[in-house]
XYZ file of C-alpha atoms in Angstrom:
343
model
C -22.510 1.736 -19.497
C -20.541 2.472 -16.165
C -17.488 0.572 -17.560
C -17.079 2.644 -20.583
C -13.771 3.423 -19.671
C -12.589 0.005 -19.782
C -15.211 -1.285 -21.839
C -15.352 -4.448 -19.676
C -16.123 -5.213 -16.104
C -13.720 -7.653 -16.007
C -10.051 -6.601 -15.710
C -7.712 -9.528 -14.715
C -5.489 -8.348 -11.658
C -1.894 -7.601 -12.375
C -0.015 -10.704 -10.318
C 4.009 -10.091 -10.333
C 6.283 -13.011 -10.066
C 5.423 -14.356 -13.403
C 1.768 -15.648 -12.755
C 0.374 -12.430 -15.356
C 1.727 -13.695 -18.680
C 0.924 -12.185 -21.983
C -0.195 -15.362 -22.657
C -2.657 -14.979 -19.990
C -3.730 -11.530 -21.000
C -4.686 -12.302 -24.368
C -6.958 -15.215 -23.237
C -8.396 -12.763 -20.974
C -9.143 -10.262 -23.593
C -10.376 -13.412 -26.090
C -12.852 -13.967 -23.038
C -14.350 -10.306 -22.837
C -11.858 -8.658 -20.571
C -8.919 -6.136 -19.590
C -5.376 -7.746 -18.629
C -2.840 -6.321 -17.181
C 1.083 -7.453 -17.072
C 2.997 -7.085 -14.177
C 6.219 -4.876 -13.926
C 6.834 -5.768 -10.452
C 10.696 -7.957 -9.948
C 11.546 -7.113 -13.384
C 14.244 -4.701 -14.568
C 12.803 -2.030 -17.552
C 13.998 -3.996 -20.440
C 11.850 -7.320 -19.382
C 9.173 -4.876 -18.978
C 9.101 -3.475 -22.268
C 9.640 -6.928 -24.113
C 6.515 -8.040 -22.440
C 4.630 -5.187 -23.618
C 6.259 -5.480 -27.341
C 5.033 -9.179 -26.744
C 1.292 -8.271 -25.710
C 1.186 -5.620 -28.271
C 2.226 -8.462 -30.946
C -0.944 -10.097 -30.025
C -3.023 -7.364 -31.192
C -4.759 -6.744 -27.788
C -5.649 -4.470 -25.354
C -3.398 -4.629 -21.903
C -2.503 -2.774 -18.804
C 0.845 -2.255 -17.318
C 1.461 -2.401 -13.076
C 3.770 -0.772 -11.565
C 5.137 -0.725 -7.733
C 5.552 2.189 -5.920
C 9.312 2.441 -4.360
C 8.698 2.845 -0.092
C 11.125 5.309 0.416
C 10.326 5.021 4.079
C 12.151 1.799 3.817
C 15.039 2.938 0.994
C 17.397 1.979 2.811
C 15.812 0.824 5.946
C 17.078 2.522 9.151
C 19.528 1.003 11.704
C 16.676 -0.868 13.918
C 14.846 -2.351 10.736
C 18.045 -3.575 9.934
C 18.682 -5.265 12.772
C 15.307 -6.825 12.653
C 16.036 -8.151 9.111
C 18.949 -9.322 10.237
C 17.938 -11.596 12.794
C 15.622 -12.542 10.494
C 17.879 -13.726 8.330
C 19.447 -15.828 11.047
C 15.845 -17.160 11.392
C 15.871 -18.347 8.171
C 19.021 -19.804 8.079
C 17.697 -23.780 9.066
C 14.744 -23.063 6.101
C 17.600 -22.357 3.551
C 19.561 -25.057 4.804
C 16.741 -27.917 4.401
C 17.104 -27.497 0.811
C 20.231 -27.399 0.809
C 20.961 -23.524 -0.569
C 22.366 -20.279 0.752
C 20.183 -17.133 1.943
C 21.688 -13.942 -0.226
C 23.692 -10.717 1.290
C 20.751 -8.296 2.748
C 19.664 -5.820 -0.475
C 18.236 -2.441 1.414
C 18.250 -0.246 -1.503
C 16.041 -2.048 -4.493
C 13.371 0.472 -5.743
C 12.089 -1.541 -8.522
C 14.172 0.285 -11.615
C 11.367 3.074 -10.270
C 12.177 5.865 -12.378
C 13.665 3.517 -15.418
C 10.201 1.830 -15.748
C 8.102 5.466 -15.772
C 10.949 6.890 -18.114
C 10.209 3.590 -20.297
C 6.174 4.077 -20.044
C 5.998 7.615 -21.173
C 8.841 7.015 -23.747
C 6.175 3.938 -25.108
C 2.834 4.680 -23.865
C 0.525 1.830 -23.131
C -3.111 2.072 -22.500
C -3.347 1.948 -19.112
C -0.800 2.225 -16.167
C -1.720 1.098 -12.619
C 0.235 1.660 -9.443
C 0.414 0.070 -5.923
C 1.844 0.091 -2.373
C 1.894 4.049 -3.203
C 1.066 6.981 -5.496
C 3.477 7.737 -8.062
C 2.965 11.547 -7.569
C 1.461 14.439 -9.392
C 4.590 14.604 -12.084
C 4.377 10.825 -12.882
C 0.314 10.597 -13.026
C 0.423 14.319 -15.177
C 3.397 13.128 -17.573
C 2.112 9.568 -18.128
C -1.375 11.262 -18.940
C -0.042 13.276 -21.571
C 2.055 10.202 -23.282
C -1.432 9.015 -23.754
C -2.124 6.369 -20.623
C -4.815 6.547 -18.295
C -3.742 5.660 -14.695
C -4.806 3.990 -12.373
C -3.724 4.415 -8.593
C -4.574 1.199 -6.414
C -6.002 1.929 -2.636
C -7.729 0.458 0.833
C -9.229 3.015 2.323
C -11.406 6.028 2.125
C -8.139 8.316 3.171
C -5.970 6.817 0.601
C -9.041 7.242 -1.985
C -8.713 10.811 -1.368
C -4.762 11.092 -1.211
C -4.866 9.793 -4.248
C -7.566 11.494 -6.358
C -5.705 14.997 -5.049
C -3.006 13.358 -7.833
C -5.203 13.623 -10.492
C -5.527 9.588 -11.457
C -8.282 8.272 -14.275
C -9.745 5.586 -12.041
C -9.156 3.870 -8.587
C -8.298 0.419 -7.847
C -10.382 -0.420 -4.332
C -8.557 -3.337 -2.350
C -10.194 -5.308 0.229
C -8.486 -7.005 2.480
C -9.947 -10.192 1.182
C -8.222 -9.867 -1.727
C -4.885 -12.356 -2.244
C -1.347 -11.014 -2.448
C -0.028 -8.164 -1.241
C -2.148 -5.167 0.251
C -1.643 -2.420 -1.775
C -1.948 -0.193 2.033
C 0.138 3.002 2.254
C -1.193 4.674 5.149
C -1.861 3.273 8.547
C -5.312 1.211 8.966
C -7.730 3.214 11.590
C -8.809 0.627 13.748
C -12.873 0.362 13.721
C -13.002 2.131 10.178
C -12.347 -1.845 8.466
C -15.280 -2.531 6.058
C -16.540 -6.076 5.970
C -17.304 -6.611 2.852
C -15.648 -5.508 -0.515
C -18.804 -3.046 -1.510
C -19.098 -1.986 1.926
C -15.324 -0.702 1.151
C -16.797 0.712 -2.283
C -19.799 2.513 -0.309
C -16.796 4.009 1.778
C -14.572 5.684 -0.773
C -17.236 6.569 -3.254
C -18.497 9.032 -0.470
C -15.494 10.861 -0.192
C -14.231 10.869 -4.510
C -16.205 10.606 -7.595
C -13.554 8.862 -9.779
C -14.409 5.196 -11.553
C -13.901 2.767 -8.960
C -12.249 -0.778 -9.669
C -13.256 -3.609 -7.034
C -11.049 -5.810 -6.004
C -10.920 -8.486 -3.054
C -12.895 -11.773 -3.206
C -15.192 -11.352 -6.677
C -14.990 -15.130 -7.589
C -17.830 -15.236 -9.597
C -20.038 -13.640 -11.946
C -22.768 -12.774 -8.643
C -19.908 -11.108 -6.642
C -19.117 -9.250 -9.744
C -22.465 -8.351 -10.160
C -22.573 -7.143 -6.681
C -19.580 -4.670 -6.957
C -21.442 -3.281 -10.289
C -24.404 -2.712 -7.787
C -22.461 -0.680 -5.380
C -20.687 1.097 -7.849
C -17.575 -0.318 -9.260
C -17.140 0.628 -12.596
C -15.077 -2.938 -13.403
C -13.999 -5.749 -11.087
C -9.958 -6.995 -10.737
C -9.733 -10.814 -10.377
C -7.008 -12.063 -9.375
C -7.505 -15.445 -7.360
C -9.534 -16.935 -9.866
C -7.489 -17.076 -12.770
C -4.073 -18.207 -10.839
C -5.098 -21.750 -11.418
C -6.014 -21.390 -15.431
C -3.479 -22.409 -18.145
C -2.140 -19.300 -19.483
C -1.072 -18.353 -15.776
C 2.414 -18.936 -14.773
C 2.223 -19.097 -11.199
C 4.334 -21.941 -10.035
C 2.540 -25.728 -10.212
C 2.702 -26.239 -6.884
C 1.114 -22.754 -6.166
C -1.718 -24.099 -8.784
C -1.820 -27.106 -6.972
C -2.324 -25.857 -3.241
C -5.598 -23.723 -4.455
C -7.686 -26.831 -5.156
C -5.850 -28.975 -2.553
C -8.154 -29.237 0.544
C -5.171 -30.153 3.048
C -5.470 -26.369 3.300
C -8.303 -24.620 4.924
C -7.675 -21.091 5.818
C -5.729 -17.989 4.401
C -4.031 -15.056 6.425
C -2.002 -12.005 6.388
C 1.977 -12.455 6.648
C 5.083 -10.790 5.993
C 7.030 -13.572 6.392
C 7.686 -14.067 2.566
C 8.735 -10.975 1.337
C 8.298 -8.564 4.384
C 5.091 -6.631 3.238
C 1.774 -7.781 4.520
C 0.570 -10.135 2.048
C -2.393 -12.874 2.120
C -1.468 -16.160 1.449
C -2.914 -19.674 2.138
C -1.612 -20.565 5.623
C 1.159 -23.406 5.625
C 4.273 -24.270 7.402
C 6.199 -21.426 6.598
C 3.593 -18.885 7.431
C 3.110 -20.614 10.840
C 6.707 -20.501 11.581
C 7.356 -17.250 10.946
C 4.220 -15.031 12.725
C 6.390 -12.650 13.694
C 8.039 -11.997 11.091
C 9.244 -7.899 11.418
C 8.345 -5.385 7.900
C 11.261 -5.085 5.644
C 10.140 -4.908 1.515
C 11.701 -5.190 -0.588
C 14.792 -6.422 1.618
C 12.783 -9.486 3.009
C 11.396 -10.891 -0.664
C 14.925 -11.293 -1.939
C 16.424 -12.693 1.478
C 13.662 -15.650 1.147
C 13.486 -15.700 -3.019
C 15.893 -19.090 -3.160
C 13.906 -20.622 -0.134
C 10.699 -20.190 -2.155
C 12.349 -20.990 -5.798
C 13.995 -24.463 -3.848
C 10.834 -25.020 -2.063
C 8.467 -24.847 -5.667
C 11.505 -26.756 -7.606
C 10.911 -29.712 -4.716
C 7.160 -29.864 -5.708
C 6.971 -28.188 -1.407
C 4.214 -26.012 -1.056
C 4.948 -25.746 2.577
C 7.525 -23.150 2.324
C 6.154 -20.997 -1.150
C 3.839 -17.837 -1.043
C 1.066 -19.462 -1.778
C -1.145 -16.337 -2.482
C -4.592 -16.589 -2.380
C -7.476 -14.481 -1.270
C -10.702 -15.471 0.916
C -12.557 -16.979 -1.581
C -9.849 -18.981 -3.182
C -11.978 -22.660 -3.134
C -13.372 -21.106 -6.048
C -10.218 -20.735 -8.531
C -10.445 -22.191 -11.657
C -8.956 -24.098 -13.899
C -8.831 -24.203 -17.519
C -9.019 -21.771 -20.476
C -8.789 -18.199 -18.291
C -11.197 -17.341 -21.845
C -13.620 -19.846 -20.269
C -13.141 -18.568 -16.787
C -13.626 -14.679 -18.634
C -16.399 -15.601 -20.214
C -18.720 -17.453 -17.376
C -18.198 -14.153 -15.619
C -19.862 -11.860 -17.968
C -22.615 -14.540 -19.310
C -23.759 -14.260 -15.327
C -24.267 -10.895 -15.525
């Protein structure tokens, strides 16, 4: 079975901000599949009740973790002047909601080295990582508290960064996939695979480590497709934003099955990290907005919290990859489960 290691080909995408819920893990893992929880914006402590939470439910779960940029801890004196102006930028989106854009933060690096210290302290089954690689110490000590990890990538070179760390299993990220990229090295222009097997063709060349496929697998033929071309599992993200045990925002929910919009794209304008998102006002007004995570996700946090409270999805990160006409709604068990029947 070439998912043996996670027993499923279905492993729900970790989506930070509060859209991966234990809640929405265990209906998930009712379904037939792997969740994962999402450490991302919380401090170690929220972390660990959510995994004392999951664990209460008697399932099986996956922890994510972001990667600290230290490229960008603190930023250097021209990024900050970018963010800056950015800020002033922002200024007349804050003010049509009538609240007030927060003091630039240039050092946040997630509670990095609290969260690892608090996942080998209280192993969990699996522990992914994005927008980097955690390093040979991390991936080695985790290991030997019992995880397997899991290092998320976009590219052949990354693929083989990585594996030189000694990970379980690779997450593969297409570009089609919603959210943030989970890129850490500069894209070579003319290498970009089309399709999200093409990308799995491209780093299974180059390592021999169980592949996860992620980027536009809205349905139980896409998934079956990735299997084909040698993903050991799929990651789903889109799909499931719009179920009931999700917590993305309502008006998030809402703008997936509203056909007002047509198109998604890459933008940092949210939170300063190349992200795909369905295109609205806010992503058209700020195309030029300059790279600056985390400092840019907390200068726009109370545009996007007034903007969601107003029932406004013109000014939220409305994340969503290509195929996101295809989310569901419902039981994310049903969603789960008309996956694998397919297959």
């Amino acid at each position: 079975m070439p998912y043996s290691l996670f027993h499923t080909p279905f492993i729900a995408a970790p989506m930070a901000g509060g859209t991966s819920t234990p809640a929405l893990v265990r209906a998930v893992h009712e379904g037939g599949g792997l969740g994962f929880l999402a450490a991302g914006y919380k401090g170690a402590d929220a972390m660990l009740a959510e995994i004392a939470a999951a664990r209460a439910l008697g399932i099986r779960f996956g922890m994510n973790v972001f990667v600290p940029d230290l490229r960008q801890l603190p930023p250097d004196r021209e990024a900050v002047a970018r963010i800056e102006a950015y800020r002033a930028e922002l200024e007349p989106e804050a003010a049509r909601y009538g609240v007030a854009l927060p003091p630039l933060r240039l050092d946040d690096d997630d509670a990095w080295q609290d969260k690892i210290d608090a996942l080998i302290a209280d192993p969990v089954e699996f522990v992914s990582f994005a927008f980097g690689l955690p390093g040979k110490p991390v991936v080695r000590a985790l290991q030997k508290a019992g995880s397997r990890v899991i290092s998320s990538v976009t590219s052949a070179e990354e693929a083989l960064a990585a594996a030189e760390e000694g990970p379980d299993a690779l997450a593969v990220q297409h570009n089609s996939a919603g959210g943030h990229t989970a890129a850490f090295l500069p894209a070579r222009r003319g290498q970009e695979a089309r399709t999200t097997a093409e990308l799995l063709a491209q780093v299974r060349s180059g390592v021999g480590l169980p592949l996860i496929a992620a980027g536009a697998v809205m349905d139980s033929q896409g998934l079956r497709e990735v299997l084909e071309a040698g993903a050991s599992a799929a990651q789903i993200g889109t799909a499931l934003v719009r179920t009931t045990e999700s917590g993305a925002r309502q008006p998030h929910k809402d703008a997936l099955g509203d056909p007002a919009f047509t198109q998604t794209a890459m933008t940092r304008a949210f939170t300063g990290r190349m992200a795909r998102s369905l295109v609205n006002d806010f992503v058209r007004d700020h195309q030029d907005a300059p790279e600056g995570y985390p400092a840019i996700h907390h200068l726009t946090a109370p545009v996007r919290a007034a903007s969601s409270a107003a029932g406004d999805p013109q000014r939220l990160n409305l994340w969503a990859g290509t195929g996101w006409q295809r989310a569901r709604q419902g039981s994310a068990t049903d969603v789960v489960r008309e996956y694998l029947n397919g297959l």
